[in-house]
Coordinates of C-alpha atoms in Angstrom, one line a residue:
Chain A
M269 CA -24.2 -49.0 221.0
N270 CA -26.9 -46.6 221.2
I271 CA -28.8 -46.0 217.9
N272 CA -30.0 -42.6 218.9
N273 CA -26.4 -41.4 219.4
I274 CA -25.0 -43.0 216.3
K275 CA -24.3 -39.8 214.3
K276 CA -20.9 -39.4 216.1
E277 CA -19.6 -42.8 214.8
F278 CA -19.5 -41.2 211.5
P279 CA -16.8 -38.3 210.9
I280 CA -18.7 -36.9 208.1
F281 CA -21.2 -35.3 210.5
D282 CA -18.4 -33.3 212.0
N283 CA -18.2 -30.9 208.7
K284 CA -20.8 -28.2 208.0
V285 CA -22.5 -27.9 204.5
H286 CA -23.1 -24.4 203.5
N287 CA -22.8 -23.6 207.1
N288 CA -25.4 -25.8 208.0
D289 CA -25.4 -29.2 209.9
L290 CA -25.4 -32.0 207.5
V291 CA -28.8 -33.8 207.1
Y292 CA -27.9 -36.7 205.0
L293 CA -30.9 -38.2 203.2
D294 CA -29.2 -40.0 200.5
S295 CA -28.2 -43.2 201.8
A296 CA -30.1 -45.4 199.1
N297 CA -27.7 -43.7 196.6
S298 CA -24.6 -44.3 199.0
S299 CA -24.3 -44.6 202.8
Q300 CA -21.9 -42.5 204.9
K301 CA -18.7 -44.4 206.5
P302 CA -18.4 -45.0 210.2
R303 CA -15.0 -44.2 211.7
V304 CA -14.1 -47.8 212.2
V305 CA -14.2 -48.4 208.4
V306 CA -12.2 -45.6 207.5
D307 CA -9.5 -46.1 210.1
R308 CA -9.3 -49.9 209.1
I309 CA -8.4 -48.8 205.4
Y310 CA -5.8 -46.6 206.9
D311 CA -4.2 -49.1 209.1
F312 CA -4.4 -51.9 206.3
Y313 CA -2.4 -49.5 204.0
T314 CA -0.1 -48.4 206.5
K315 CA 0.6 -51.5 208.7
E316 CA -0.5 -54.7 207.0
F317 CA -0.7 -54.2 203.2
S318 CA 0.0 -56.9 200.9
N319 CA -1.8 -58.6 197.9
V320 CA -3.8 -61.8 199.0
G321 CA -3.8 -65.6 197.8
R322 CA -0.3 -65.3 196.3
S323 CA 2.9 -64.8 198.1
V324 CA 4.1 -66.8 201.3
H325 CA 5.4 -64.1 203.2
Y326 CA 4.4 -62.7 206.3
L327 CA 2.2 -59.9 205.1
A328 CA 0.7 -61.8 202.3
V329 CA -0.4 -64.6 204.6
A330 CA -1.7 -62.1 207.3
A331 CA -3.8 -59.8 204.4
T332 CA -5.2 -63.2 202.9
N333 CA -6.4 -64.4 206.4
L334 CA -8.1 -60.9 206.8
Y335 CA -9.5 -61.1 203.4
E336 CA -11.1 -64.5 203.9
N337 CA -12.3 -63.5 207.5
T338 CA -14.7 -60.9 205.6
R339 CA -15.9 -63.7 203.4
T340 CA -16.7 -65.9 206.6
S341 CA -18.3 -62.8 208.1
V342 CA -20.4 -62.1 205.1
Q343 CA -21.5 -65.7 205.2
K344 CA -22.6 -65.4 208.6
F345 CA -24.3 -62.4 208.1
I346 CA -26.5 -63.3 205.4
N347 CA -26.8 -67.1 206.7
A348 CA -25.2 -68.5 203.5
K349 CA -24.6 -72.2 203.9
D350 CA -21.1 -72.0 202.8
A351 CA -18.5 -69.4 202.6
N352 CA -17.5 -70.3 199.1
E353 CA -20.8 -69.0 198.0
I354 CA -19.6 -65.4 198.8
V355 CA -18.1 -63.9 195.5
F356 CA -16.4 -60.5 195.9
T357 CA -17.2 -58.2 192.9
K358 CA -16.5 -54.7 192.2
G359 CA -20.2 -53.6 193.0
A360 CA -23.5 -54.9 192.9
T361 CA -23.5 -54.0 189.5
E362 CA -20.8 -56.4 188.5
A363 CA -22.4 -59.1 190.5
I364 CA -25.7 -58.7 188.4
N365 CA -23.7 -58.6 185.1
L366 CA -21.7 -61.8 186.3
V367 CA -25.0 -63.8 186.7
A368 CA -26.6 -62.1 183.3
S369 CA -23.4 -63.3 181.6
T370 CA -22.5 -66.7 182.7
F371 CA -26.2 -67.5 182.9
G372 CA -26.9 -66.2 179.7
Q373 CA -24.0 -68.2 178.2
N374 CA -25.0 -71.6 179.5
H375 CA -28.9 -71.3 179.6
L376 CA -30.4 -68.6 177.4
K377 CA -31.1 -69.0 173.8
E378 CA -33.0 -67.0 171.1
G379 CA -36.8 -66.7 172.3
D380 CA -36.2 -67.3 176.1
E381 CA -37.7 -65.0 178.3
V382 CA -36.1 -63.2 181.4
L383 CA -38.7 -62.0 183.8
L384 CA -37.8 -58.6 185.6
T385 CA -40.2 -56.1 187.2
E386 CA -41.0 -52.5 186.7
L387 CA -39.3 -51.5 189.9
E388 CA -36.0 -52.6 188.8
H389 CA -32.7 -50.3 188.8
H390 CA -31.2 -50.0 185.5
S391 CA -28.4 -52.5 186.6
N392 CA -30.7 -55.2 186.8
Y393 CA -32.3 -54.5 183.2
V394 CA -29.2 -53.4 181.1
P395 CA -27.2 -56.5 181.5
W396 CA -30.1 -58.4 180.4
H397 CA -30.7 -56.2 177.5
Y398 CA -27.1 -57.1 176.2
L399 CA -28.5 -60.6 175.9
R400 CA -31.6 -59.4 173.9
K401 CA -29.1 -57.9 171.5
S402 CA -26.6 -60.7 171.3
K403 CA -28.9 -63.7 171.7
G404 CA -32.5 -62.6 170.9
I405 CA -33.8 -63.1 174.1
K406 CA -37.2 -61.4 175.5
I407 CA -37.5 -59.2 178.7
E408 CA -40.8 -59.3 180.2
F409 CA -41.7 -56.8 183.0
A410 CA -44.0 -57.7 185.9
E411 CA -46.4 -54.7 186.5
I412 CA -46.4 -52.7 189.7
N413 CA -50.3 -52.0 191.3
E414 CA -51.2 -48.6 192.0
D415 CA -49.6 -48.7 195.6
G416 CA -46.0 -49.2 193.8
E417 CA -45.9 -52.8 194.8
I418 CA -44.8 -56.1 193.0
T419 CA -47.0 -58.8 194.2
L420 CA -46.7 -62.6 193.8
E421 CA -49.6 -62.3 191.5
S422 CA -48.2 -60.0 189.2
I423 CA -45.2 -62.2 189.0
E424 CA -47.3 -65.4 188.4
K425 CA -49.0 -63.5 185.6
K426 CA -45.8 -63.0 183.4
I427 CA -44.3 -66.6 184.0
T428 CA -44.6 -68.7 180.6
P429 CA -42.9 -72.0 179.8
K430 CA -40.2 -69.8 178.1
T431 CA -39.2 -68.2 181.4
K432 CA -35.6 -69.1 182.2
I433 CA -34.8 -66.9 185.2
I434 CA -36.6 -64.2 187.2
G435 CA -34.7 -60.9 188.5
V436 CA -36.2 -59.1 191.3
T437 CA -35.3 -56.2 193.4
H438 CA -35.6 -56.9 197.2
L439 CA -36.6 -53.2 198.1
S440 CA -37.3 -51.0 195.7
N441 CA -35.2 -47.7 195.7
V442 CA -38.1 -45.5 194.5
T443 CA -41.3 -46.8 196.1
G444 CA -39.7 -48.4 199.0
A445 CA -41.7 -51.7 198.4
I446 CA -40.4 -54.8 199.9
L447 CA -41.0 -57.6 197.7
P448 CA -42.1 -61.1 199.0
I449 CA -39.0 -62.9 197.9
K450 CA -39.6 -65.9 199.6
E451 CA -43.0 -66.4 198.1
I452 CA -41.7 -65.4 194.7
V453 CA -38.6 -68.0 195.0
Q454 CA -41.0 -71.0 196.1
L455 CA -43.3 -70.0 192.9
A456 CA -40.4 -69.8 190.5
H457 CA -38.9 -73.1 191.9
S458 CA -41.9 -75.1 191.7
K459 CA -41.6 -74.1 188.0
N460 CA -37.8 -75.0 187.9
I461 CA -37.0 -71.1 187.4
P462 CA -33.9 -69.7 189.1
V463 CA -34.3 -66.3 190.9
L464 CA -31.8 -63.4 191.1
V465 CA -32.5 -60.9 193.8
D466 CA -31.1 -57.3 193.4
G467 CA -30.5 -56.9 197.0
C468 CA -28.7 -53.3 197.1
Q469 CA -31.5 -51.8 199.2
G470 CA -32.5 -54.8 201.1
A471 CA -29.0 -55.8 202.4
P472 CA -28.5 -52.5 204.5
H473 CA -32.1 -52.5 205.8
L474 CA -33.4 -56.0 206.2
K475 CA -32.4 -59.1 208.0
L476 CA -30.9 -61.5 205.4
D477 CA -31.2 -65.4 205.6
M478 CA -30.1 -66.7 202.1
Q479 CA -31.1 -70.4 203.5
D480 CA -34.6 -69.1 204.4
L481 CA -35.1 -66.8 201.2
D482 CA -33.7 -69.9 199.2
C483 CA -33.0 -67.4 196.3
D484 CA -30.4 -68.6 193.8
F485 CA -28.3 -65.3 193.4
Y486 CA -28.2 -62.5 195.8
A487 CA -26.4 -59.1 194.8
I488 CA -25.2 -56.7 197.4
S489 CA -23.7 -53.3 197.2
C490 CA -21.2 -52.9 200.0
H491 CA -20.9 -48.9 199.8
K492 CA -24.6 -48.8 200.6
M493 CA -24.0 -50.7 203.8
Y494 CA -21.6 -48.3 205.5
G495 CA -18.8 -50.1 203.7
P496 CA -16.2 -48.8 201.2
T497 CA -17.0 -48.0 197.3
G498 CA -15.7 -50.3 194.8
L499 CA -16.9 -53.3 196.4
G500 CA -20.0 -55.7 195.8
I501 CA -20.9 -59.1 196.7
L502 CA -22.5 -61.9 194.8
Y503 CA -24.1 -64.7 196.9
A504 CA -24.9 -67.5 194.6
K505 CA -25.9 -71.2 195.6
K506 CA -22.6 -73.2 195.2
T507 CA -24.3 -75.5 192.5
W508 CA -24.5 -72.6 190.2
L509 CA -21.0 -71.5 191.0
E510 CA -19.8 -74.9 190.2
E511 CA -21.9 -75.3 187.0
L512 CA -21.6 -71.7 185.5
P513 CA -18.5 -70.6 183.5
P514 CA -16.1 -67.7 185.0
Y515 CA -16.9 -64.3 184.3
Q516 CA -13.5 -62.8 183.9
G517 CA -10.3 -64.3 183.3
G518 CA -6.7 -63.6 184.8
G519 CA -4.6 -64.1 187.5
G520 CA -5.6 -65.7 190.7
M521 CA -8.8 -67.5 188.8
I522 CA -6.9 -70.3 187.2
G523 CA -6.0 -74.1 188.1
E524 CA -3.5 -75.1 185.5
V525 CA -2.3 -72.9 182.3
K526 CA -0.7 -74.6 179.3
K527 CA -0.4 -73.6 175.9
E528 CA -2.9 -76.3 174.7
G529 CA -5.5 -75.4 177.4
I530 CA -6.4 -73.8 180.9
T531 CA -8.4 -75.2 184.0
Y532 CA -9.9 -72.9 186.4
G533 CA -9.4 -72.8 189.9
D534 CA -11.8 -73.9 192.9
L535 CA -14.6 -71.8 194.4
P536 CA -14.4 -68.8 195.3
N537 CA -11.0 -68.0 193.2
K538 CA -13.0 -69.0 189.9
Y539 CA -14.9 -65.9 190.1
E540 CA -12.1 -63.5 191.5
A541 CA -9.8 -62.6 188.6
G542 CA -7.0 -60.4 189.1
T543 CA -6.2 -58.4 192.1
M544 CA -9.3 -57.7 194.0
A545 CA -10.5 -54.6 196.1
T546 CA -8.3 -55.8 199.1
A547 CA -8.4 -52.9 201.3
Q548 CA -12.2 -52.7 200.7
V549 CA -12.9 -56.2 201.6
I550 CA -10.9 -56.0 204.7
A551 CA -12.6 -52.8 205.9
F552 CA -15.8 -54.0 205.0
D553 CA -15.5 -56.5 207.9
E554 CA -15.8 -53.7 210.1
S555 CA -19.1 -52.4 208.3
I556 CA -20.5 -56.0 209.3
K557 CA -19.2 -55.7 212.9
F558 CA -20.6 -52.4 213.2
L559 CA -24.0 -53.5 212.1
N560 CA -24.0 -56.3 214.1
K561 CA -23.1 -54.3 217.2
I562 CA -26.0 -52.2 216.7
G563 CA -28.2 -55.1 215.6
M564 CA -30.2 -55.6 212.4
D565 CA -33.4 -55.9 214.7
K566 CA -32.9 -52.4 216.2
I567 CA -31.9 -50.9 212.7
I568 CA -35.0 -52.2 211.3
K569 CA -37.2 -50.9 214.2
H570 CA -35.5 -47.5 214.2
E571 CA -36.0 -47.1 210.4
K572 CA -39.6 -48.3 210.6
E573 CA -40.4 -45.7 213.0
L574 CA -38.6 -43.0 211.1
I575 CA -40.4 -44.1 207.7
E576 CA -43.6 -43.9 209.3
Y577 CA -42.9 -40.6 210.7
G578 CA -41.6 -39.3 207.5
Q579 CA -44.7 -40.3 205.8
E580 CA -47.0 -38.9 208.2
I581 CA -45.4 -35.3 208.0
L582 CA -45.1 -35.2 204.4
R583 CA -48.7 -36.5 204.0
K584 CA -49.7 -33.5 206.1
N585 CA -47.6 -31.2 204.0
N586 CA -49.9 -29.9 201.0
S587 CA -48.8 -30.1 197.6
V588 CA -46.4 -33.2 198.4
K589 CA -47.2 -36.1 196.7
L590 CA -45.4 -39.6 197.9
I591 CA -44.6 -42.1 195.2
G592 CA -46.0 -45.5 196.3
N593 CA -48.0 -46.8 199.2
P594 CA -46.6 -50.0 199.8
K595 CA -47.8 -52.3 202.8
T596 CA -44.3 -53.2 203.7
K597 CA -42.2 -50.3 203.0
G598 CA -38.4 -49.6 203.7
S599 CA -35.8 -46.8 203.9
V600 CA -37.1 -44.5 201.2
L601 CA -39.5 -41.7 200.8
S602 CA -39.7 -40.6 197.2
F603 CA -42.1 -37.6 196.4
T604 CA -42.9 -34.9 193.9
I605 CA -44.5 -31.5 194.5
D606 CA -46.9 -30.2 191.8
G607 CA -45.3 -26.8 190.5
I608 CA -41.5 -27.5 191.6
H609 CA -39.2 -29.7 189.5
P610 CA -37.3 -32.4 191.7
H611 CA -34.1 -30.6 190.8
D612 CA -35.0 -27.3 192.0
I613 CA -36.2 -28.9 195.2
A614 CA -33.0 -30.6 195.8
T615 CA -30.8 -27.4 195.0
I616 CA -32.8 -25.5 197.6
L617 CA -32.6 -28.2 200.2
D618 CA -29.0 -28.5 199.5
E619 CA -28.6 -24.7 200.7
D620 CA -29.8 -25.8 204.1
G621 CA -27.6 -28.9 204.3
V622 CA -30.2 -31.4 203.3
A623 CA -28.8 -33.8 200.8
I624 CA -31.6 -35.8 198.8
R625 CA -31.4 -37.2 195.4
A626 CA -33.4 -36.0 192.3
G627 CA -33.8 -37.5 189.2
H628 CA -35.0 -40.9 187.8
H629 CA -32.8 -42.9 190.3
C630 CA -32.0 -45.2 187.6
C631 CA -35.4 -46.2 187.2
Q632 CA -36.6 -44.7 183.9
I633 CA -38.9 -47.7 183.2
L634 CA -40.8 -47.0 186.5
H635 CA -40.9 -43.1 186.2
D636 CA -42.5 -43.7 182.8
K637 CA -45.0 -45.9 184.3
L638 CA -45.7 -43.3 186.7
D639 CA -45.9 -40.7 183.9
I640 CA -43.3 -38.4 185.7
A641 CA -40.0 -37.3 184.5
A642 CA -38.4 -37.2 187.9
S643 CA -38.6 -37.3 191.4
A644 CA -37.1 -36.2 194.9
R645 CA -36.0 -38.9 197.1
A646 CA -35.2 -38.8 200.7
S647 CA -33.5 -42.0 201.7
L648 CA -32.6 -43.1 205.4
G649 CA -29.7 -44.8 207.2
V650 CA -28.9 -45.8 210.7
Y651 CA -27.7 -42.1 211.5
N652 CA -31.2 -40.5 210.7
S653 CA -33.5 -39.0 213.2
K654 CA -37.0 -37.5 213.3
D655 CA -35.1 -34.3 213.5
D656 CA -33.6 -34.9 210.1
L657 CA -36.9 -35.5 208.8
D658 CA -38.3 -32.2 210.5
K659 CA -35.7 -30.5 208.6
L660 CA -36.4 -32.0 205.5
N661 CA -40.1 -30.8 205.8
S662 CA -39.3 -27.2 206.7
S663 CA -36.8 -27.1 204.0
I664 CA -39.7 -28.3 201.7
N665 CA -41.7 -25.3 202.8
K666 CA -39.0 -23.1 201.9
C667 CA -39.2 -24.4 198.6
K668 CA -42.9 -23.8 198.2
K669 CA -42.2 -20.3 199.5
I670 CA -39.6 -19.6 197.0
F671 CA -42.0 -20.7 194.1
E672 CA -44.9 -19.2 196.0
L673 CA -46.9 -22.4 196.4
K674 CA -49.5 -22.5 199.2
Chain B
M41 CA -24.2 -19.8 197.1
N42 CA -26.9 -17.5 196.5
L43 CA -30.5 -19.1 195.9
K44 CA -32.1 -15.6 195.4
E45 CA -29.7 -15.1 192.5
L46 CA -30.4 -18.5 190.9
Y47 CA -34.1 -18.2 191.5
Q48 CA -34.7 -14.6 190.3
E49 CA -38.3 -13.5 189.9
I50 CA -37.8 -13.6 185.8
I51 CA -36.7 -17.0 186.0
L52 CA -39.5 -18.2 188.1
D53 CA -42.0 -16.4 186.1
H54 CA -40.6 -17.8 182.7
G55 CA -40.2 -21.2 184.5
K56 CA -43.9 -21.3 185.5
N57 CA -45.1 -19.4 182.5
P58 CA -42.9 -20.4 179.6
R59 CA -43.2 -18.5 176.4
N60 CA -43.3 -20.3 173.2
L61 CA -44.0 -23.4 174.6
R62 CA -45.7 -25.1 171.8
K63 CA -45.0 -26.4 168.5
T64 CA -44.2 -24.2 165.4
E65 CA -46.7 -24.9 162.4
N66 CA -44.6 -25.8 159.2
F67 CA -41.4 -25.7 161.0
N68 CA -38.6 -26.6 158.8
K69 CA -35.7 -27.6 161.4
D70 CA -35.9 -29.3 164.6
A71 CA -33.7 -31.0 167.2
K72 CA -34.3 -32.8 170.4
G73 CA -32.2 -32.4 173.7
H74 CA -32.0 -34.8 176.5
N75 CA -30.1 -34.9 179.8
P76 CA -30.0 -38.5 180.8
L77 CA -28.7 -37.7 184.4
C78 CA -32.0 -36.0 185.3
G79 CA -34.5 -36.7 182.6
D80 CA -34.8 -33.1 181.3
K81 CA -36.2 -33.1 177.7
V82 CA -36.5 -30.3 175.2
H83 CA -37.6 -30.2 171.4
I84 CA -36.8 -27.2 169.6
F85 CA -38.7 -26.3 166.4
L86 CA -37.5 -23.6 163.8
K87 CA -39.1 -22.0 161.1
L88 CA -36.2 -20.0 159.0
N89 CA -37.5 -18.3 155.8
D90 CA -35.7 -18.0 152.6
N91 CA -33.6 -14.9 153.8
K92 CA -32.4 -17.2 156.7
K93 CA -34.5 -15.1 159.1
L94 CA -36.0 -16.9 162.2
E95 CA -39.5 -16.4 161.6
D96 CA -40.5 -18.4 164.5
I97 CA -39.0 -20.6 167.2
S98 CA -40.6 -22.7 169.9
F99 CA -40.1 -25.6 172.2
E100 CA -41.7 -28.6 174.0
G101 CA -40.6 -30.3 176.8
Q102 CA -40.4 -30.8 180.5
G103 CA -37.6 -29.9 183.0
C104 CA -36.7 -27.7 185.9
A105 CA -37.4 -24.2 186.5
I106 CA -33.9 -23.2 185.3
S107 CA -34.3 -25.2 182.0
M108 CA -37.7 -24.3 181.1
A109 CA -36.9 -20.3 181.9
S110 CA -33.7 -20.6 179.7
A111 CA -35.7 -22.2 176.7
S112 CA -38.5 -19.6 177.5
I113 CA -35.9 -16.5 177.4
M114 CA -33.9 -17.9 174.5
T115 CA -36.8 -18.3 172.2
D116 CA -38.5 -14.9 173.2
L117 CA -35.1 -13.1 172.3
L118 CA -34.2 -15.0 169.1
K119 CA -37.7 -14.6 167.2
G120 CA -36.8 -12.5 164.4
K121 CA -33.2 -12.7 164.3
E122 CA -31.1 -13.8 161.4
E123 CA -29.4 -17.0 161.5
K124 CA -25.9 -15.4 161.7
E125 CA -27.2 -13.4 164.6
V126 CA -28.6 -16.3 166.3
K127 CA -25.5 -18.1 166.2
E128 CA -23.6 -15.2 167.5
I129 CA -26.0 -14.7 170.6
V130 CA -25.9 -18.4 171.2
N131 CA -22.1 -18.4 171.5
D132 CA -22.0 -15.2 173.6
F133 CA -24.4 -16.9 175.9
L134 CA -22.5 -20.1 176.3
E135 CA -19.4 -18.2 176.8
M136 CA -21.0 -16.0 179.5
I137 CA -22.1 -19.2 181.2
K138 CA -18.6 -20.9 180.9
E139 CA -16.5 -18.1 182.0
K140 CA -17.3 -14.5 181.0
D141 CA -18.8 -12.0 183.4
E142 CA -21.4 -10.7 180.8
I143 CA -23.1 -10.7 177.5
N144 CA -21.2 -8.8 174.8
T145 CA -23.1 -9.0 171.8
N146 CA -24.6 -5.6 170.3
L147 CA -27.3 -7.6 168.8
L148 CA -29.5 -7.5 171.9
K149 CA -30.8 -4.6 173.9
D150 CA -29.9 -3.9 177.3
D151 CA -32.9 -4.9 179.0
E152 CA -32.7 -8.3 176.8
K153 CA -29.0 -8.9 178.2
T154 CA -30.3 -8.3 181.6
K155 CA -32.9 -11.0 181.0
L156 CA -30.3 -13.3 180.0
M157 CA -27.7 -12.6 182.9
C158 CA -30.7 -13.5 185.1
L159 CA -29.5 -17.1 184.0
S160 CA -25.9 -16.4 185.2
G161 CA -26.7 -17.8 188.8
V162 CA -26.2 -21.3 187.7
K163 CA -22.7 -20.6 187.5
Q164 CA -22.4 -21.2 191.3
Y165 CA -24.1 -24.4 190.8
P166 CA -22.0 -26.6 188.5
M167 CA -24.6 -29.5 188.7
R168 CA -27.2 -27.1 187.1
V169 CA -25.3 -25.5 184.4
K170 CA -26.4 -27.9 182.0
C171 CA -29.9 -27.1 182.8
A172 CA -29.4 -23.8 181.4
T173 CA -27.3 -24.7 178.5
L174 CA -29.3 -27.7 177.0
S175 CA -31.8 -25.8 175.1
W176 CA -29.0 -23.6 173.6
H177 CA -27.0 -26.6 172.4
T178 CA -30.4 -28.3 171.0
L179 CA -31.1 -25.1 169.0
T180 CA -27.4 -25.0 167.5
S181 CA -28.0 -28.8 166.5
A182 CA -31.5 -27.7 165.0
I183 CA -29.7 -25.2 162.8
E184 CA -26.9 -27.2 161.8
K185 CA -28.6 -30.7 162.0
S186 CA -25.5 -32.1 162.9
Q187 CA -26.8 -34.4 165.5
N188 CA -30.3 -35.8 165.8
E189 CA -30.3 -35.6 169.4
I190 CA -28.1 -33.7 172.1
N191 CA -27.2 -35.3 175.0
S192 CA -26.0 -33.1 177.8
E193 CA -23.6 -35.8 179.0
S194 CA -21.3 -35.5 175.9
L195 CA -21.3 -31.8 175.8
E196 CA -18.7 -29.6 177.6
V197 CA -20.7 -27.0 179.2

């Protein structure tokens, strides 16, 4: 599959936005879906639908096999040791909530510290805040440097004997910084501290190898990986999934249910209560096939070229200020323009069919630190091209013209 | 969709050089407004005299051109009005943004109505309506002191 011709695999690009070709630069928010994924959902519902893991009829057995096939595909895609280390959730948010809640129950008490970073998305802060309220734990934040990076040293500085778990993003959705996860995990493990990685931005843009990273938990958002909404993945080491309590109770996750008591099911059922997002799981297999068909190496190379090109043209554009200058940067170009609020930028760009995001991108801690209320963000996916970035730049020039900036 | 209608000269002027962007000395009423989706913030200060006349109105905050212009025009037009009149104009403005085609109140002169109508361009941009209405809702809250902070996500318009 030729990456330069990939737009045609995505039906959304057949549509016009305000009579313009769509220039979609909001993939960090959610990516568009290739036809194979959309078709798979339709086919499943029209030809193969059944609930999974319960009935013994033909459709139920076939659907269960398809559902479990995706689990194996995910396992291979992220090089996890065991398919039972893959738990389907309703999103990466739920995956992180699952860890915070169950780890909190078994391992956190008043005064214990959870170490996060200033780059974290709200979804890797708010779930821990609940424990601050309910259990009196403390939350510490490793600080960014002036390039918008989190270094190993900044993590090390905040580790104390009370640090019980570290939660870090793999790739910042604002500065684009790629964190040294493997080194962070090595450091944390040397002090017996487990590490949760928010992989929302990492999974679609980086080659993942759980056994190499050696992290304890890794949260994935499927809709940012050219997959359906309503689906996330929690990778967790088997020892954790065996030791931690279930997150939600309901059908499918039990062993034996008696009036006197209940036993829980084996992995991975223990963490998949109720009817799951069956069609989404089955369709997500197509997303993985799609990524594998192009090849993550090619995707990484393609996006690296684009991000370098994007930085180059935006740096040349007067009054555009890029946010963060990390040495290893992926997929996002956040910026501000002196004299134009990001929301006005986004509205004006939209008129040209250029879709970006404006706001705090669910990172208020980071925006406070940078002392800005909001920023504009162009984020990339496999379907983007240099041409898209040129259009971004010329629409930015149109903003400047409307606001009479030079 | 018409960008020129949204970003009219008056809006850009008020957005760049907001009037009454300061804190009223000896204010006796105030309220804060916040749009959690975009981070826009406004803090409105009022000085109502014994006759319930708006002796001064000012605001502090940061936001997009629309929200800054809206707060600026609002404070400009309401200074000197009585509380009752302020409420009438606020309601009239919010109804215009919501559904009506024009500003009906007799409390404003024609050129003042024209100024307010410049904000009607947001009607074509549903995601931006809150930018135009945040300061107005916050003003209502300051007068009534019903709520300490207006959160644009819990508002209808």
